[in-house]
Coordinates of C-alpha atoms in Angstrom, one line a residue:
M1 CA -126.2 72.9 102.1
Y2 CA -124.6 69.4 102.3
Y3 CA -126.1 68.3 98.9
N4 CA -125.1 71.6 97.4
L5 CA -121.4 70.9 98.2
L6 CA -121.8 67.4 96.7
N7 CA -123.3 68.8 93.6
I8 CA -120.3 71.2 93.2
L9 CA -117.9 68.3 93.6
L10 CA -119.9 66.4 91.0
L11 CA -119.8 69.2 88.6
I12 CA -116.0 69.8 89.1
G13 CA -115.3 66.2 88.4
A14 CA -117.4 66.2 85.3
V15 CA -115.8 69.4 83.9
Q16 CA -112.3 68.1 84.7
G17 CA -113.1 64.9 82.9
L18 CA -114.3 66.8 79.8
L19 CA -111.1 68.8 79.7
F20 CA -109.0 65.6 80.0
T21 CA -111.0 64.1 77.2
V22 CA -110.3 67.0 74.9
I23 CA -106.6 66.8 75.7
I24 CA -106.4 63.1 75.2
L25 CA -108.5 62.7 72.1
F26 CA -107.3 65.8 70.2
S27 CA -103.6 66.1 71.1
K28 CA -101.1 64.5 68.6
R29 CA -98.8 63.9 71.6
F30 CA -101.2 61.4 73.1
K31 CA -102.4 59.7 69.9
S32 CA -102.5 56.0 70.5
K33 CA -105.1 53.2 70.5
S34 CA -105.0 52.9 74.3
N35 CA -105.4 56.6 74.8
L36 CA -108.5 56.5 72.5
F37 CA -110.1 54.1 75.0
L38 CA -108.8 56.1 78.0
G39 CA -110.4 59.2 76.5
L40 CA -113.7 57.5 75.9
L41 CA -113.7 56.0 79.4
I42 CA -113.1 59.4 81.0
L43 CA -115.8 60.9 78.7
G44 CA -118.3 58.2 79.7
F45 CA -117.6 58.8 83.4
S46 CA -117.8 62.6 82.9
L47 CA -121.0 62.7 80.9
N48 CA -122.6 60.2 83.3
N49 CA -121.8 62.5 86.3
L50 CA -122.8 65.6 84.4
Q51 CA -126.2 64.3 83.5
Y52 CA -126.9 63.4 87.1
Y53 CA -125.6 66.8 88.2
F54 CA -128.4 68.4 86.2
L55 CA -131.0 66.2 87.9
M56 CA -129.7 66.3 91.5
A57 CA -129.1 70.1 91.4
D58 CA -132.8 70.5 90.4
L59 CA -131.8 72.3 87.2
I60 CA -134.3 70.0 85.3
S61 CA -137.2 67.9 86.3
H62 CA -137.2 64.1 86.6
K63 CA -139.3 63.9 83.5
T64 CA -137.1 66.2 81.4
F65 CA -134.1 64.3 82.5
F66 CA -135.2 61.1 80.9
N67 CA -136.9 62.8 77.9
L68 CA -133.9 64.9 76.9
I69 CA -130.6 64.1 78.7
Y70 CA -130.3 60.6 80.1
L71 CA -128.2 58.0 78.2
P72 CA -127.1 54.6 79.5
Y73 CA -123.4 55.1 80.0
A74 CA -123.2 52.6 82.8
S75 CA -123.3 49.7 80.3
V76 CA -120.3 50.8 78.3
N77 CA -117.8 52.4 80.7
M78 CA -116.1 49.2 81.8
V79 CA -116.0 48.0 78.2
F80 CA -113.8 51.1 77.5
Y81 CA -111.7 50.3 80.6
Y82 CA -111.1 46.7 79.5
F83 CA -110.0 47.8 76.0
Y84 CA -107.8 50.5 77.5
V85 CA -105.9 48.0 79.7
K86 CA -105.6 45.5 76.9
T87 CA -104.3 48.0 74.3
F88 CA -102.0 49.6 76.9
L89 CA -100.4 46.3 77.7
Y90 CA -100.5 45.0 74.1
P91 CA -100.3 48.0 71.8
N92 CA -100.3 45.9 68.6
S93 CA -103.3 43.9 69.6
K94 CA -106.5 44.0 67.6
I95 CA -110.0 44.1 68.9
S96 CA -111.5 40.7 67.9
S97 CA -115.0 40.2 66.5
K98 CA -116.1 38.5 69.7
E99 CA -114.7 41.4 71.8
K100 CA -116.7 43.9 69.8
L101 CA -119.9 42.1 71.0
L102 CA -119.2 43.7 74.4
F103 CA -120.7 46.8 72.9
V104 CA -124.0 45.1 72.2
P105 CA -125.6 45.7 75.6
F106 CA -125.0 49.4 75.4
L107 CA -126.3 49.5 71.8
F108 CA -129.5 47.7 72.9
F109 CA -130.1 50.0 75.9
F110 CA -129.1 53.1 73.8
I111 CA -131.7 52.2 71.1
M112 CA -134.4 51.6 73.8
V113 CA -133.7 55.0 75.4
I114 CA -133.8 56.8 72.0
L115 CA -137.0 55.0 71.2
Y116 CA -138.5 56.2 74.5
K117 CA -137.4 59.8 73.8
G118 CA -138.8 59.6 70.2
I119 CA -142.2 58.2 71.3
N120 CA -142.5 60.8 74.0
A121 CA -141.6 63.6 71.6
M122 CA -144.3 62.5 69.2
G123 CA -146.9 62.4 72.0
M124 CA -147.5 58.7 71.6
M125 CA -146.4 57.6 75.1
S126 CA -148.7 55.1 76.7
S127 CA -148.8 54.1 80.4
R128 CA -147.9 50.6 79.4
F129 CA -144.7 51.6 77.7
E130 CA -143.9 54.1 80.5
D131 CA -144.1 51.2 83.0
F132 CA -141.9 49.1 80.7
F133 CA -139.3 51.8 80.5
V134 CA -139.2 52.2 84.3
D135 CA -138.6 48.4 84.6
L136 CA -136.0 48.6 81.8
L137 CA -134.1 51.3 83.6
F138 CA -133.8 49.2 86.7
F139 CA -132.8 46.2 84.7
H140 CA -130.2 48.3 83.0
E141 CA -128.7 49.2 86.4
V142 CA -128.6 45.6 87.7
F143 CA -127.3 44.2 84.4
S144 CA -124.6 46.9 84.1
L145 CA -123.4 46.3 87.6
I146 CA -123.0 42.5 87.0
F147 CA -121.6 43.2 83.5
S148 CA -119.0 45.7 85.0
L149 CA -117.9 43.2 87.7
G150 CA -117.4 40.5 85.0
L151 CA -115.3 42.9 82.9
L152 CA -113.3 44.0 85.9
Y153 CA -112.5 40.3 86.6
I154 CA -111.4 39.8 83.0
T155 CA -109.3 42.9 83.1
F156 CA -107.6 41.9 86.3
K157 CA -106.8 38.5 84.9
T158 CA -105.4 40.2 81.7
I159 CA -103.0 42.3 83.9
R160 CA -102.0 39.2 85.9
D161 CA -101.3 37.2 82.7
F162 CA -99.2 40.0 81.4
Q163 CA -97.2 40.1 84.6
K164 CA -96.5 36.3 84.2
E165 CA -95.2 37.0 80.7
L166 CA -92.8 39.7 82.1
R167 CA -91.4 37.1 84.5
T168 CA -90.3 34.9 81.6
G169 CA -87.4 37.3 81.0
N170 CA -88.4 38.3 77.5
L171 CA -86.2 41.4 77.0
E172 CA -88.2 42.5 73.9
M173 CA -91.0 43.3 76.3
L174 CA -90.7 46.7 78.1
N175 CA -90.3 46.6 81.8
R176 CA -93.3 48.0 83.5
N177 CA -94.6 48.5 87.0
L178 CA -98.3 47.6 86.7
N179 CA -99.3 48.2 90.4
W180 CA -101.1 51.3 89.3
L181 CA -103.4 49.4 86.9
I182 CA -104.1 46.8 89.6
I183 CA -105.0 49.7 92.0
L184 CA -107.3 51.2 89.4
S185 CA -109.0 47.8 89.0
Y186 CA -109.5 47.6 92.8
I187 CA -111.0 51.1 92.7
G188 CA -113.4 49.8 90.1
F189 CA -114.4 47.0 92.3
V190 CA -115.0 49.5 95.2
L191 CA -117.2 51.6 92.9
C192 CA -119.2 48.6 92.0
L193 CA -119.8 47.8 95.7
L194 CA -121.0 51.4 96.2
W195 CA -123.2 51.0 93.2
L196 CA -124.6 47.7 94.6
L197 CA -125.2 49.4 98.0
A198 CA -127.1 52.3 96.4
L199 CA -129.3 49.9 94.4
V200 CA -130.1 47.8 97.5
V201 CA -131.0 50.9 99.6
E202 CA -133.1 52.2 96.7
L203 CA -135.0 49.0 96.4
W204 CA -135.4 47.8 100.0
G205 CA -133.9 50.5 102.2
T206 CA -135.9 52.9 104.3
S207 CA -133.3 55.7 104.1
D208 CA -132.6 58.1 101.2
S209 CA -130.5 56.4 98.6
N210 CA -129.3 59.7 97.1
L211 CA -126.4 59.8 99.6
F212 CA -125.2 56.4 98.4
Y213 CA -125.4 57.5 94.8
Y214 CA -123.5 60.7 95.6
T215 CA -120.8 58.6 97.1
L216 CA -120.6 56.6 93.9
W217 CA -120.5 59.6 91.7
I218 CA -117.9 61.4 93.8
G219 CA -115.9 58.2 93.7
M220 CA -116.2 58.3 89.9
S221 CA -115.0 61.9 89.9
F222 CA -111.9 60.8 92.0
T223 CA -111.3 58.0 89.5
I224 CA -111.5 60.5 86.6
Y225 CA -108.7 62.5 88.2
I226 CA -106.6 59.4 88.7
L227 CA -107.2 58.2 85.1
G228 CA -106.4 61.5 83.6
H229 CA -103.2 62.2 85.5
I230 CA -101.7 58.8 86.0
G231 CA -102.9 57.4 82.7
L232 CA -101.2 60.1 80.7
Y233 CA -98.1 60.0 82.9
K234 CA -97.6 56.3 82.4
F235 CA -98.2 56.6 78.7
G236 CA -95.4 59.2 78.6
I237 CA -93.0 56.9 80.5
L238 CA -93.9 54.0 78.2
E239 CA -93.2 56.2 75.1
E240 CA -89.9 57.3 76.6
Q241 CA -88.9 53.6 77.1
K242 CA -89.7 52.8 73.5
E243 CA -87.5 55.8 72.4
I244 CA -84.7 54.8 74.7
K245 CA -84.7 51.2 73.4
S246 CA -84.8 52.4 69.8
K247 CA -82.1 55.1 70.3
R248 CA -79.9 52.6 72.2
M249 CA -79.6 50.5 69.0
K250 CA -78.3 53.5 67.1
S251 CA -76.1 55.1 69.7
G252 CA -73.0 54.2 71.8
V253 CA -75.1 52.6 74.5
K254 CA -75.0 49.0 73.5
V255 CA -76.1 45.9 75.3
E256 CA -72.6 44.5 75.6
K257 CA -72.0 40.9 74.8
I258 CA -70.3 39.0 77.5
K259 CA -68.5 35.7 77.1
A260 CA -70.0 32.7 78.9
F261 CA -68.5 32.1 82.3
K262 CA -66.5 28.9 82.7
T263 CA -64.9 28.9 86.2
G264 CA -65.4 25.3 87.0
N265 CA -68.2 26.0 89.4
D266 CA -71.1 24.8 87.2
N267 CA -74.0 26.2 89.3
L268 CA -72.3 29.6 89.8
D269 CA -71.5 29.7 86.0
K270 CA -75.1 28.9 85.1
F271 CA -76.3 31.6 87.5
R272 CA -73.9 34.3 86.1
N273 CA -74.6 33.3 82.5
F274 CA -78.3 33.6 83.1
I275 CA -78.1 36.9 84.8
M276 CA -75.3 38.6 82.9
V277 CA -74.7 36.9 79.6
E278 CA -78.4 36.6 78.8
K279 CA -79.0 40.1 80.3
N280 CA -81.9 38.9 82.6
F281 CA -80.8 41.5 85.2
L282 CA -82.7 43.9 83.0
N283 CA -86.0 42.1 83.7
S284 CA -87.7 44.1 86.5
N285 CA -89.6 41.0 87.5
L286 CA -86.5 39.0 88.2
S287 CA -86.3 37.4 91.6
L288 CA -84.3 34.6 93.4
D289 CA -87.4 32.4 93.0
V290 CA -87.5 32.9 89.3
V291 CA -83.8 32.2 88.8
A292 CA -83.8 29.2 91.0
D293 CA -86.8 27.8 89.2
H294 CA -85.2 28.4 85.8
L295 CA -81.9 26.8 86.8
K296 CA -83.7 24.0 88.6
L297 CA -81.8 24.7 91.8
N298 CA -82.9 25.0 95.4
K299 CA -83.6 28.6 96.3
S300 CA -81.7 28.4 99.6
Y301 CA -78.8 26.6 98.0
L302 CA -78.5 29.2 95.2
S303 CA -78.6 32.0 97.7
R304 CA -75.7 30.5 99.7
I305 CA -73.7 30.2 96.5
V306 CA -74.2 33.8 95.5
N307 CA -73.4 35.0 99.0
S308 CA -70.3 32.9 99.4
E309 CA -68.8 33.1 95.9
L310 CA -69.8 36.7 94.9
G311 CA -69.6 38.3 98.3
E312 CA -73.0 39.9 98.2
N313 CA -76.7 38.9 98.3
F314 CA -78.8 38.3 95.2
T315 CA -80.6 41.7 95.3
D316 CA -77.3 43.7 95.6
Y317 CA -75.7 41.7 92.9
V318 CA -78.5 42.3 90.4
N319 CA -79.0 45.9 91.4
R320 CA -75.3 46.6 91.0
L321 CA -75.5 45.4 87.4
R322 CA -78.5 47.6 86.8
V323 CA -76.8 50.6 88.2
E324 CA -73.8 50.0 86.0
E325 CA -76.2 49.8 83.0
A326 CA -77.9 53.0 84.1
K327 CA -74.6 54.9 84.2
K328 CA -74.2 54.4 80.5
Y329 CA -77.5 56.2 79.8
L330 CA -76.8 58.9 82.4
E331 CA -73.3 59.6 80.9
D332 CA -74.6 59.8 77.3
P333 CA -75.8 63.3 76.2
D334 CA -78.1 61.6 73.7
F335 CA -80.2 60.4 76.6
S336 CA -80.2 63.6 78.7
N337 CA -83.8 64.5 77.8
Y338 CA -85.3 61.3 79.1
T339 CA -86.7 61.1 82.6
L340 CA -84.9 59.2 85.3
H341 CA -88.0 57.1 85.8
A342 CA -87.9 55.8 82.3
I343 CA -84.2 55.0 82.4
G344 CA -84.7 53.2 85.7
L345 CA -87.4 51.1 84.3
E346 CA -85.3 50.4 81.2
V347 CA -82.5 48.9 83.2
G348 CA -84.7 46.8 85.4
F349 CA -85.9 48.8 88.4
N350 CA -89.6 48.6 88.9
S351 CA -90.0 52.1 90.4
K352 CA -88.2 55.5 90.5
S353 CA -87.7 55.2 94.3
A354 CA -86.1 51.8 94.0
F355 CA -83.8 53.2 91.3
N356 CA -82.8 56.2 93.4
S357 CA -82.2 54.0 96.5
A358 CA -80.0 51.4 94.8
F359 CA -78.1 54.0 92.8
K360 CA -77.2 56.0 95.9
K361 CA -76.2 52.9 97.7
F362 CA -73.6 51.9 95.1
T363 CA -72.4 55.4 94.0
S364 CA -73.1 57.6 97.0
Q365 CA -75.0 59.9 94.6
T366 CA -78.5 60.1 93.3
P367 CA -79.0 59.4 89.6
N368 CA -79.7 63.1 89.0
E369 CA -76.5 64.1 90.8
Y370 CA -74.5 61.6 88.8
K371 CA -76.1 62.7 85.5
K372 CA -75.5 66.4 86.1
K373 CA -71.8 65.8 87.1
N374 CA -71.0 63.6 84.1
L375 CA -72.8 65.7 81.6
A376 CA -71.0 68.8 82.9
E377 CA -67.7 67.1 82.5
T378 CA -68.6 66.0 79.0
E379 CA -69.4 69.6 78.0
T380 CA -66.0 70.8 79.2
I381 CA -64.1 68.3 77.1

């Protein structure tokens, strides 16, 4: 009864993943290089779970499983994840010749599996090759685990390097909250640990390793759900940001040029020029540490200057500027179809909740309330 429930969850996760794959790969709305790899990743996870569902639900025998169904998806799934993250962060990046070599392990194992199936179908299977194939399967599991951990490390490093680039204040780069990608990578590490535990129990344990594999597969089903929903949602937000940035250049919402401050207080002028004139308040990774480092000032000293001369702390000062920038979008009918989340990211907030909280603090209204009120007034004019 317990395993029957797990098999049902396994099947639901696989079917859900196949549906996501069809939507991602065949919908014009989601056509992009990153979504291609997202779709392939979800497809790989789904087919892997589906093939083991047939085996664990006793729909086919162990022999039939390897003769007809089994394919070595484990050696390619994290390759798809790495390319998904890379192309999501850098949409214009190309897959280098060296990076294409990451597919070589899967191609090798795939050819060996097809060779096994072919030899078996022709009735030419020998006990020696059978034993070799069993050893190859175990080697594939161990290799794929180590390979996946290495790819997860490289992927995690890619995300961290991108975050460092965001902190440079390059306004040509879209503001993005990448915590969800980091969480996905951590989930990947957890899945690898479950995978390792299952292998250890299978090789040296006295208990049934099936329960550990079920835990791994159900974890993959959960990951499929996250990848499908969050991946597509984040893609939609990113596309909206691109449209907002493009439309802003053609509409009345301009990034106003402000004359450099010259008040006689050199350090305060440098601070305000960096924040306002250079528009660094639009950078979602801006912090007092980043500004102090850029201006080569002591962080505590800079904080005291801001508090005493501007009458508010650094966070409030920056958020007030962001709220004023957001008002321009919320008041303009041309931007009425864009989500508040995308607008919040565009003006420098790193999450929808942070945008809502700051906006209400400075206007006593939520962004949505402000938007509705001002658009209604515009329509009556």
